mmCIF file with all atom_site columns, C-alpha atoms in Angstrom:
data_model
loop_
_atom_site.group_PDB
_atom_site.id
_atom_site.type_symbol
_atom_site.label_atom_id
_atom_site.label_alt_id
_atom_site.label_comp_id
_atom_site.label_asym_id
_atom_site.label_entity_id
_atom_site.label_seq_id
_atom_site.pdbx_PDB_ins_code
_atom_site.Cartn_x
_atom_site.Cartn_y
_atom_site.Cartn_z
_atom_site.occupancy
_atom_site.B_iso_or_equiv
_atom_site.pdbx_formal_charge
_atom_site.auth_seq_id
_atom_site.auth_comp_id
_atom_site.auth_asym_id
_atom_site.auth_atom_id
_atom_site.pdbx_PDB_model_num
ATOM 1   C CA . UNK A 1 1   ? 173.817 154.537 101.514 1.00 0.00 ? 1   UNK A CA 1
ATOM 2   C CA . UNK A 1 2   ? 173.083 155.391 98.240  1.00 0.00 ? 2   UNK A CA 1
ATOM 3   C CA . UNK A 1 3   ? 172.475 152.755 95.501  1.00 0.00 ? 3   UNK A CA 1
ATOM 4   C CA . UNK A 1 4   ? 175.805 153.786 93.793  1.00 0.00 ? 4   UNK A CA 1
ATOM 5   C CA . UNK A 1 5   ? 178.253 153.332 97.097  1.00 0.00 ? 5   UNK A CA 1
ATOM 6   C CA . UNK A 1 6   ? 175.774 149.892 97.426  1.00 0.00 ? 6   UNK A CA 1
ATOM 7   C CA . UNK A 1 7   ? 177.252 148.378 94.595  1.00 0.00 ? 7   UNK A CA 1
ATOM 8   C CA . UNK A 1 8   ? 180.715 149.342 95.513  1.00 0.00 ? 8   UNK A CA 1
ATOM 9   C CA . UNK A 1 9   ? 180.534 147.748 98.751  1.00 0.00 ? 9   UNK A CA 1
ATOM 10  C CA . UNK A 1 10  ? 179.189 144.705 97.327  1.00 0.00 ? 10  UNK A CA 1
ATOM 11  C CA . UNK A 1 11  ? 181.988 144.222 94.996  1.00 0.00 ? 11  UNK A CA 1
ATOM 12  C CA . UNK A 1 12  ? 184.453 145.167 97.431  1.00 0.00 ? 12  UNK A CA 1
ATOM 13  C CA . UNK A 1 13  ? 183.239 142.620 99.489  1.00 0.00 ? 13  UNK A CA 1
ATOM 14  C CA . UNK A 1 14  ? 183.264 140.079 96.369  1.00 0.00 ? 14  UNK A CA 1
ATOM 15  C CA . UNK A 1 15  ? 186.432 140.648 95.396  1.00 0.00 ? 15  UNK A CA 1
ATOM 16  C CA . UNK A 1 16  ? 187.809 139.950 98.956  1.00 0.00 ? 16  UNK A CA 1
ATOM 17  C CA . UNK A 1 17  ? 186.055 137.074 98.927  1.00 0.00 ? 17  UNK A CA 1
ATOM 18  C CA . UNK A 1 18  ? 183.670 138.274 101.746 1.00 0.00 ? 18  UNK A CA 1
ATOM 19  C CA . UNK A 1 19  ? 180.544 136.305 100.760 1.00 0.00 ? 19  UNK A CA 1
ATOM 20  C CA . UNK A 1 20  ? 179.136 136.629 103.961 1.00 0.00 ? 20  UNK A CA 1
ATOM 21  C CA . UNK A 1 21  ? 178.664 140.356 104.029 1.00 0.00 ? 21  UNK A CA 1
ATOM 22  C CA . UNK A 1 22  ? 178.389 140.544 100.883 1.00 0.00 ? 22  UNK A CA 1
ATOM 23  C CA . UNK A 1 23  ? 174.873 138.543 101.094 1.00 0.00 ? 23  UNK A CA 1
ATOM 24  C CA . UNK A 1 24  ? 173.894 140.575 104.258 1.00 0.00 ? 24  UNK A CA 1
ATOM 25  C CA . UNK A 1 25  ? 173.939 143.619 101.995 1.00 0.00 ? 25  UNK A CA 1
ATOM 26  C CA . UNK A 1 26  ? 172.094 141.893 99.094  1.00 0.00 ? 26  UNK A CA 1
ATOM 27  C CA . UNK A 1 27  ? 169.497 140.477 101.521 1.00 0.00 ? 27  UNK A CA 1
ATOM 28  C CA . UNK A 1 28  ? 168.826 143.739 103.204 1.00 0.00 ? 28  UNK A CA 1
ATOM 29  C CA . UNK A 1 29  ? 168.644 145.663 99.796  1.00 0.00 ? 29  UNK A CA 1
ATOM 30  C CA . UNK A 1 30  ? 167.122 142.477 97.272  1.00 0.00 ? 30  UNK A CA 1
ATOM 31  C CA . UNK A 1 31  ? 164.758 145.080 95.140  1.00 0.00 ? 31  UNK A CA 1
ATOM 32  C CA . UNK A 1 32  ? 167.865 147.155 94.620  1.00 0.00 ? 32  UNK A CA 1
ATOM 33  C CA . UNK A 1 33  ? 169.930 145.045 93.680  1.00 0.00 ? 33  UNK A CA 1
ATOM 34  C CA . UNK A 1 34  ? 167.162 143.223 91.580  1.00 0.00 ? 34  UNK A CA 1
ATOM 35  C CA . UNK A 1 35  ? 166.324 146.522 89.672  1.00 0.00 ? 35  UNK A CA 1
ATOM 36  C CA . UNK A 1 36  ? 170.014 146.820 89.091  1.00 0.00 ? 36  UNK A CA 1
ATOM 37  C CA . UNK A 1 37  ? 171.618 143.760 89.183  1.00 0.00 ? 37  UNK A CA 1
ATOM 38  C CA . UNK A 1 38  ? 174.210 145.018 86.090  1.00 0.00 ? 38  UNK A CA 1
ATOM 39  C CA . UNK A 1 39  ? 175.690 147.177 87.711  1.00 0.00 ? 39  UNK A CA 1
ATOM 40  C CA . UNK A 1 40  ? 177.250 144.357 89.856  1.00 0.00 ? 40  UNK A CA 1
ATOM 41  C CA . UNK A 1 41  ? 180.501 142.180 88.569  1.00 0.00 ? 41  UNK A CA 1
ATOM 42  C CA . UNK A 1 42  ? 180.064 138.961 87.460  1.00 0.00 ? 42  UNK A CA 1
ATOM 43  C CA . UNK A 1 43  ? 181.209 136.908 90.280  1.00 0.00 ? 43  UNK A CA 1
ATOM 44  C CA . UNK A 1 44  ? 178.880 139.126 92.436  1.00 0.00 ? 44  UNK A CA 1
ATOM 45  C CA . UNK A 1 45  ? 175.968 138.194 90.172  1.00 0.00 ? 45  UNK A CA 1
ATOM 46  C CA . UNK A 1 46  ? 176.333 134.552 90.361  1.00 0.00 ? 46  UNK A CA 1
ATOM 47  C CA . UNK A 1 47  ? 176.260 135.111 93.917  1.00 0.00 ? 47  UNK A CA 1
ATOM 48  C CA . UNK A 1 48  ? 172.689 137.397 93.748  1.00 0.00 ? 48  UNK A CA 1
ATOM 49  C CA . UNK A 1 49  ? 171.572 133.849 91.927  1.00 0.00 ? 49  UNK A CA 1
ATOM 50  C CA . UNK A 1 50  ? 171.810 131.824 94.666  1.00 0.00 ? 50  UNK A CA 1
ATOM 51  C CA . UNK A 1 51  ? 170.696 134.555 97.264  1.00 0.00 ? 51  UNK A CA 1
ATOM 52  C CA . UNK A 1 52  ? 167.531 134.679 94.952  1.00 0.00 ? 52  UNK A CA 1
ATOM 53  C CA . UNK A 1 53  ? 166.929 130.649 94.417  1.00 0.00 ? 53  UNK A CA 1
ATOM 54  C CA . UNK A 1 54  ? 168.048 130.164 97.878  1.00 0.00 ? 54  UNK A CA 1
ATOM 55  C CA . UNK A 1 55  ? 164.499 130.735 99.576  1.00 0.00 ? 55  UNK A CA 1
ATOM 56  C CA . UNK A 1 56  ? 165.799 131.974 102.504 1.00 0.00 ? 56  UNK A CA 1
ATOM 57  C CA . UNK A 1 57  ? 165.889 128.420 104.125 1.00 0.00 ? 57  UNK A CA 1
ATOM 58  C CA . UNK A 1 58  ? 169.132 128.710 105.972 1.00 0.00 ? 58  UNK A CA 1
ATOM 59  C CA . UNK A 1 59  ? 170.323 127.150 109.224 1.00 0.00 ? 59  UNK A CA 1
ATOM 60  C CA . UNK A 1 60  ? 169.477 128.648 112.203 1.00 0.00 ? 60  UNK A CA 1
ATOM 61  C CA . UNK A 1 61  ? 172.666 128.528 114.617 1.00 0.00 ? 61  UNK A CA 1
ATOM 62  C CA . UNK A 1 62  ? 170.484 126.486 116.975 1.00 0.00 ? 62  UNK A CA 1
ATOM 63  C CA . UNK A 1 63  ? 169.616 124.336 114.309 1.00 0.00 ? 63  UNK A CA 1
ATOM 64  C CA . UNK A 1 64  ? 173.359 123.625 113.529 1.00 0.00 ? 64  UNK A CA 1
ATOM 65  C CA . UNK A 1 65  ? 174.241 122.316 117.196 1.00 0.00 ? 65  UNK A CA 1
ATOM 66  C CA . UNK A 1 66  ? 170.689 120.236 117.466 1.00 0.00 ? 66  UNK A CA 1
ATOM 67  C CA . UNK A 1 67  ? 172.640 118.382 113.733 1.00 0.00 ? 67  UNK A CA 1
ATOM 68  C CA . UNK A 1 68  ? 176.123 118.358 115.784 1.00 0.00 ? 68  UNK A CA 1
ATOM 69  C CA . UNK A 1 69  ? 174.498 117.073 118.596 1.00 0.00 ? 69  UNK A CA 1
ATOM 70  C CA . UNK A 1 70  ? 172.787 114.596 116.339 1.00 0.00 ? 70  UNK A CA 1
ATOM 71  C CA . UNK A 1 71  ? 175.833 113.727 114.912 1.00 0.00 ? 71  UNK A CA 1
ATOM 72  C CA . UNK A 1 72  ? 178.212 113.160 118.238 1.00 0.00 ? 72  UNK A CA 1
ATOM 73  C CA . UNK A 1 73  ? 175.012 110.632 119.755 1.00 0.00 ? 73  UNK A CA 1
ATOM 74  C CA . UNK A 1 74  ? 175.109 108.646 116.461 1.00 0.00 ? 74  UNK A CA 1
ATOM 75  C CA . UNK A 1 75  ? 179.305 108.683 116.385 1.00 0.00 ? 75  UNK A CA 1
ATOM 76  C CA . UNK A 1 76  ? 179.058 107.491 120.313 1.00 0.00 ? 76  UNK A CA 1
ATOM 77  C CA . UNK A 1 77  ? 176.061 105.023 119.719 1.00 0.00 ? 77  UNK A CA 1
ATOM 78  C CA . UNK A 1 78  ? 174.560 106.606 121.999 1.00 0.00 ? 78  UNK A CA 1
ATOM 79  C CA . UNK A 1 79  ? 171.039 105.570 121.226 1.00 0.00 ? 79  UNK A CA 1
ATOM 80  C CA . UNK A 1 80  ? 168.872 106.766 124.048 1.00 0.00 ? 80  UNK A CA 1
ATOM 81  C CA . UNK A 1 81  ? 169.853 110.219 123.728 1.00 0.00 ? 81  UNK A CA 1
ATOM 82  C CA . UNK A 1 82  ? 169.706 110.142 119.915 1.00 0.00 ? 82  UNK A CA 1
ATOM 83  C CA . UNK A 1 83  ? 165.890 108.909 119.320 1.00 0.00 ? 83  UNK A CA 1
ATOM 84  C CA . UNK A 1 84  ? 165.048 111.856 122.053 1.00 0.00 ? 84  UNK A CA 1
ATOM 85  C CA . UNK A 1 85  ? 166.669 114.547 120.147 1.00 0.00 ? 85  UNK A CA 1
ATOM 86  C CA . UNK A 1 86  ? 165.451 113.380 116.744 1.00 0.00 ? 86  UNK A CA 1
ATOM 87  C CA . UNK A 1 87  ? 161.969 112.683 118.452 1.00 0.00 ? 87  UNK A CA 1
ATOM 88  C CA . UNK A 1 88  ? 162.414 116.767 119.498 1.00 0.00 ? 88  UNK A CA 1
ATOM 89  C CA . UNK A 1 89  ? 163.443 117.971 116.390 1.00 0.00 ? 89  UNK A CA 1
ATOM 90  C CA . UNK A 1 90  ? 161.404 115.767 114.121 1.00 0.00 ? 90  UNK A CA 1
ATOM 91  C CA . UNK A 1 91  ? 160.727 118.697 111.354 1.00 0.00 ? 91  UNK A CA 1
ATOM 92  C CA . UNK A 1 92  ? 164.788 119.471 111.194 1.00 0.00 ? 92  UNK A CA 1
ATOM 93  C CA . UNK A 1 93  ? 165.797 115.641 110.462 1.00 0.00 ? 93  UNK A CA 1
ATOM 94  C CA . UNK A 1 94  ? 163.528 115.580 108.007 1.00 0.00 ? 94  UNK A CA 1
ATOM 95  C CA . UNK A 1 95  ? 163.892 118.551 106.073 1.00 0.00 ? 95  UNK A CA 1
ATOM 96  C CA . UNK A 1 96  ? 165.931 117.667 102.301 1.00 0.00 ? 96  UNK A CA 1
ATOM 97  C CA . UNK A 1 97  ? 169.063 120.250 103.335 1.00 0.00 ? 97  UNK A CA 1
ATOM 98  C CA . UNK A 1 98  ? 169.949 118.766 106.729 1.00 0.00 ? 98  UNK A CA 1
ATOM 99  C CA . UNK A 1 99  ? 170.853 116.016 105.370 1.00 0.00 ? 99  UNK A CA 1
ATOM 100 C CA . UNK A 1 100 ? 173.794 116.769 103.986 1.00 0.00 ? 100 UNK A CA 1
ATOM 101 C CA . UNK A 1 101 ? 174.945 117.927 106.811 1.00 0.00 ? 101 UNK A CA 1
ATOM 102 C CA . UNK A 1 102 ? 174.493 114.362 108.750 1.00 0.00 ? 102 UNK A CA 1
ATOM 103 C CA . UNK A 1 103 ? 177.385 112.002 109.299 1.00 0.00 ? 103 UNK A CA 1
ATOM 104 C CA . UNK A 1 104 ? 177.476 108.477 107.586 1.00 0.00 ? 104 UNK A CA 1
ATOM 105 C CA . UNK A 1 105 ? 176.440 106.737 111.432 1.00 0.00 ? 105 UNK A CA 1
ATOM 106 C CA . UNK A 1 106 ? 173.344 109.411 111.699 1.00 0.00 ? 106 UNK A CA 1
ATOM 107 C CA . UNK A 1 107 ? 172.445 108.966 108.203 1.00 0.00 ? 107 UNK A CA 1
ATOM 108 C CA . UNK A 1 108 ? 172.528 104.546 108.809 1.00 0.00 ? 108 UNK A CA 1
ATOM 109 C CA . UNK A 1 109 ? 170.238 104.868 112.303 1.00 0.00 ? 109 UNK A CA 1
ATOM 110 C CA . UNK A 1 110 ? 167.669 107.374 110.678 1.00 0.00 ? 110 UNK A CA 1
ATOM 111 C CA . UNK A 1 111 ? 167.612 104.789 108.009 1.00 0.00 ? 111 UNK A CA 1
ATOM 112 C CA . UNK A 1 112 ? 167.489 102.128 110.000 1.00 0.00 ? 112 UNK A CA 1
ATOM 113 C CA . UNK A 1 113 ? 164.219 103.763 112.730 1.00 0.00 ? 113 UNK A CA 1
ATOM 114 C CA . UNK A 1 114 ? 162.906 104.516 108.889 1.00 0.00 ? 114 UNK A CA 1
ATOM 115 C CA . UNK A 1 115 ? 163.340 108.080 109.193 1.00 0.00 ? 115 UNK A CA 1
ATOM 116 C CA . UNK A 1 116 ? 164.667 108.808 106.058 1.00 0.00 ? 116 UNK A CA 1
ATOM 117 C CA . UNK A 1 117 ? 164.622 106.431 103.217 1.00 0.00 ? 117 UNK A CA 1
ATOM 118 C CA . UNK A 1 118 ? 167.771 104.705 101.573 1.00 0.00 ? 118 UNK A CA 1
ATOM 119 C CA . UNK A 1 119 ? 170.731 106.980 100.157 1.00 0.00 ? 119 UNK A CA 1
ATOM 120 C CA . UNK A 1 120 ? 172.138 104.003 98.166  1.00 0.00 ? 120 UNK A CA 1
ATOM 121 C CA . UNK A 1 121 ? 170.085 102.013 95.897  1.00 0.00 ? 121 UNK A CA 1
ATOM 122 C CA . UNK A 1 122 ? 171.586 98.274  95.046  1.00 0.00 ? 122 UNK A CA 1
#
């Protein structure tokens, strides 16, 4: 695929709101698009920012069920099985992005093991 059909494709896939694929192709081709990011739309250029400043830390699908799993123990209480899987997964719970992806009852027993500090200050 030439450069020219590149950019097409990518704003195609902008305008039809197809982020997804739209990334794939700006991943696989990031000094192409870099050298000539004008010749995408503007909507498709906002979205080469935050491909750019995103530093490729992205959630693994394994990584998402280990934080869903995380997530049902801490709904259920179910303590046991919680302080294993955070024990296992240590360096995912305390990365700064996963945490917005933990529910209010995970969030309050990392906080309370002193996992992760406070989110409230009073």
């Amino acid at each position: 695929m030439n450069s020219h059909e590149l950019f097409k494709v990518i704003n195609q896939c902008v305008d039809e709101l197809d982020f997804i694929t739209a990334r794939k192709y700006m991943e696989d081709n990031i000094d192409v698009v870099k050298t000539h990011k004008h010749h995408l739309q503007r909507n498709a250029q906002d979205l080469f920012e935050f491909v750019l400043n995103s530093d490729g830390r992205r959630l693994t699908q394994s990584e998402v069920k280990v934080i869903h799993a995380i997530n049902e123990y801490a709904t259920h209480f179910n303590i046991r099985s919680f302080k294993l899987i955070v024990k296992d997964h240590a360096g995912l719970v305390s990365r700064e992005d996963t945490l917005t992806y933990l529910n209010q009852d995970a969030r309050a027993l990392l906080e309370s093991m002193h996992i992760i500090t406070s989110t409230e200050e009073t």
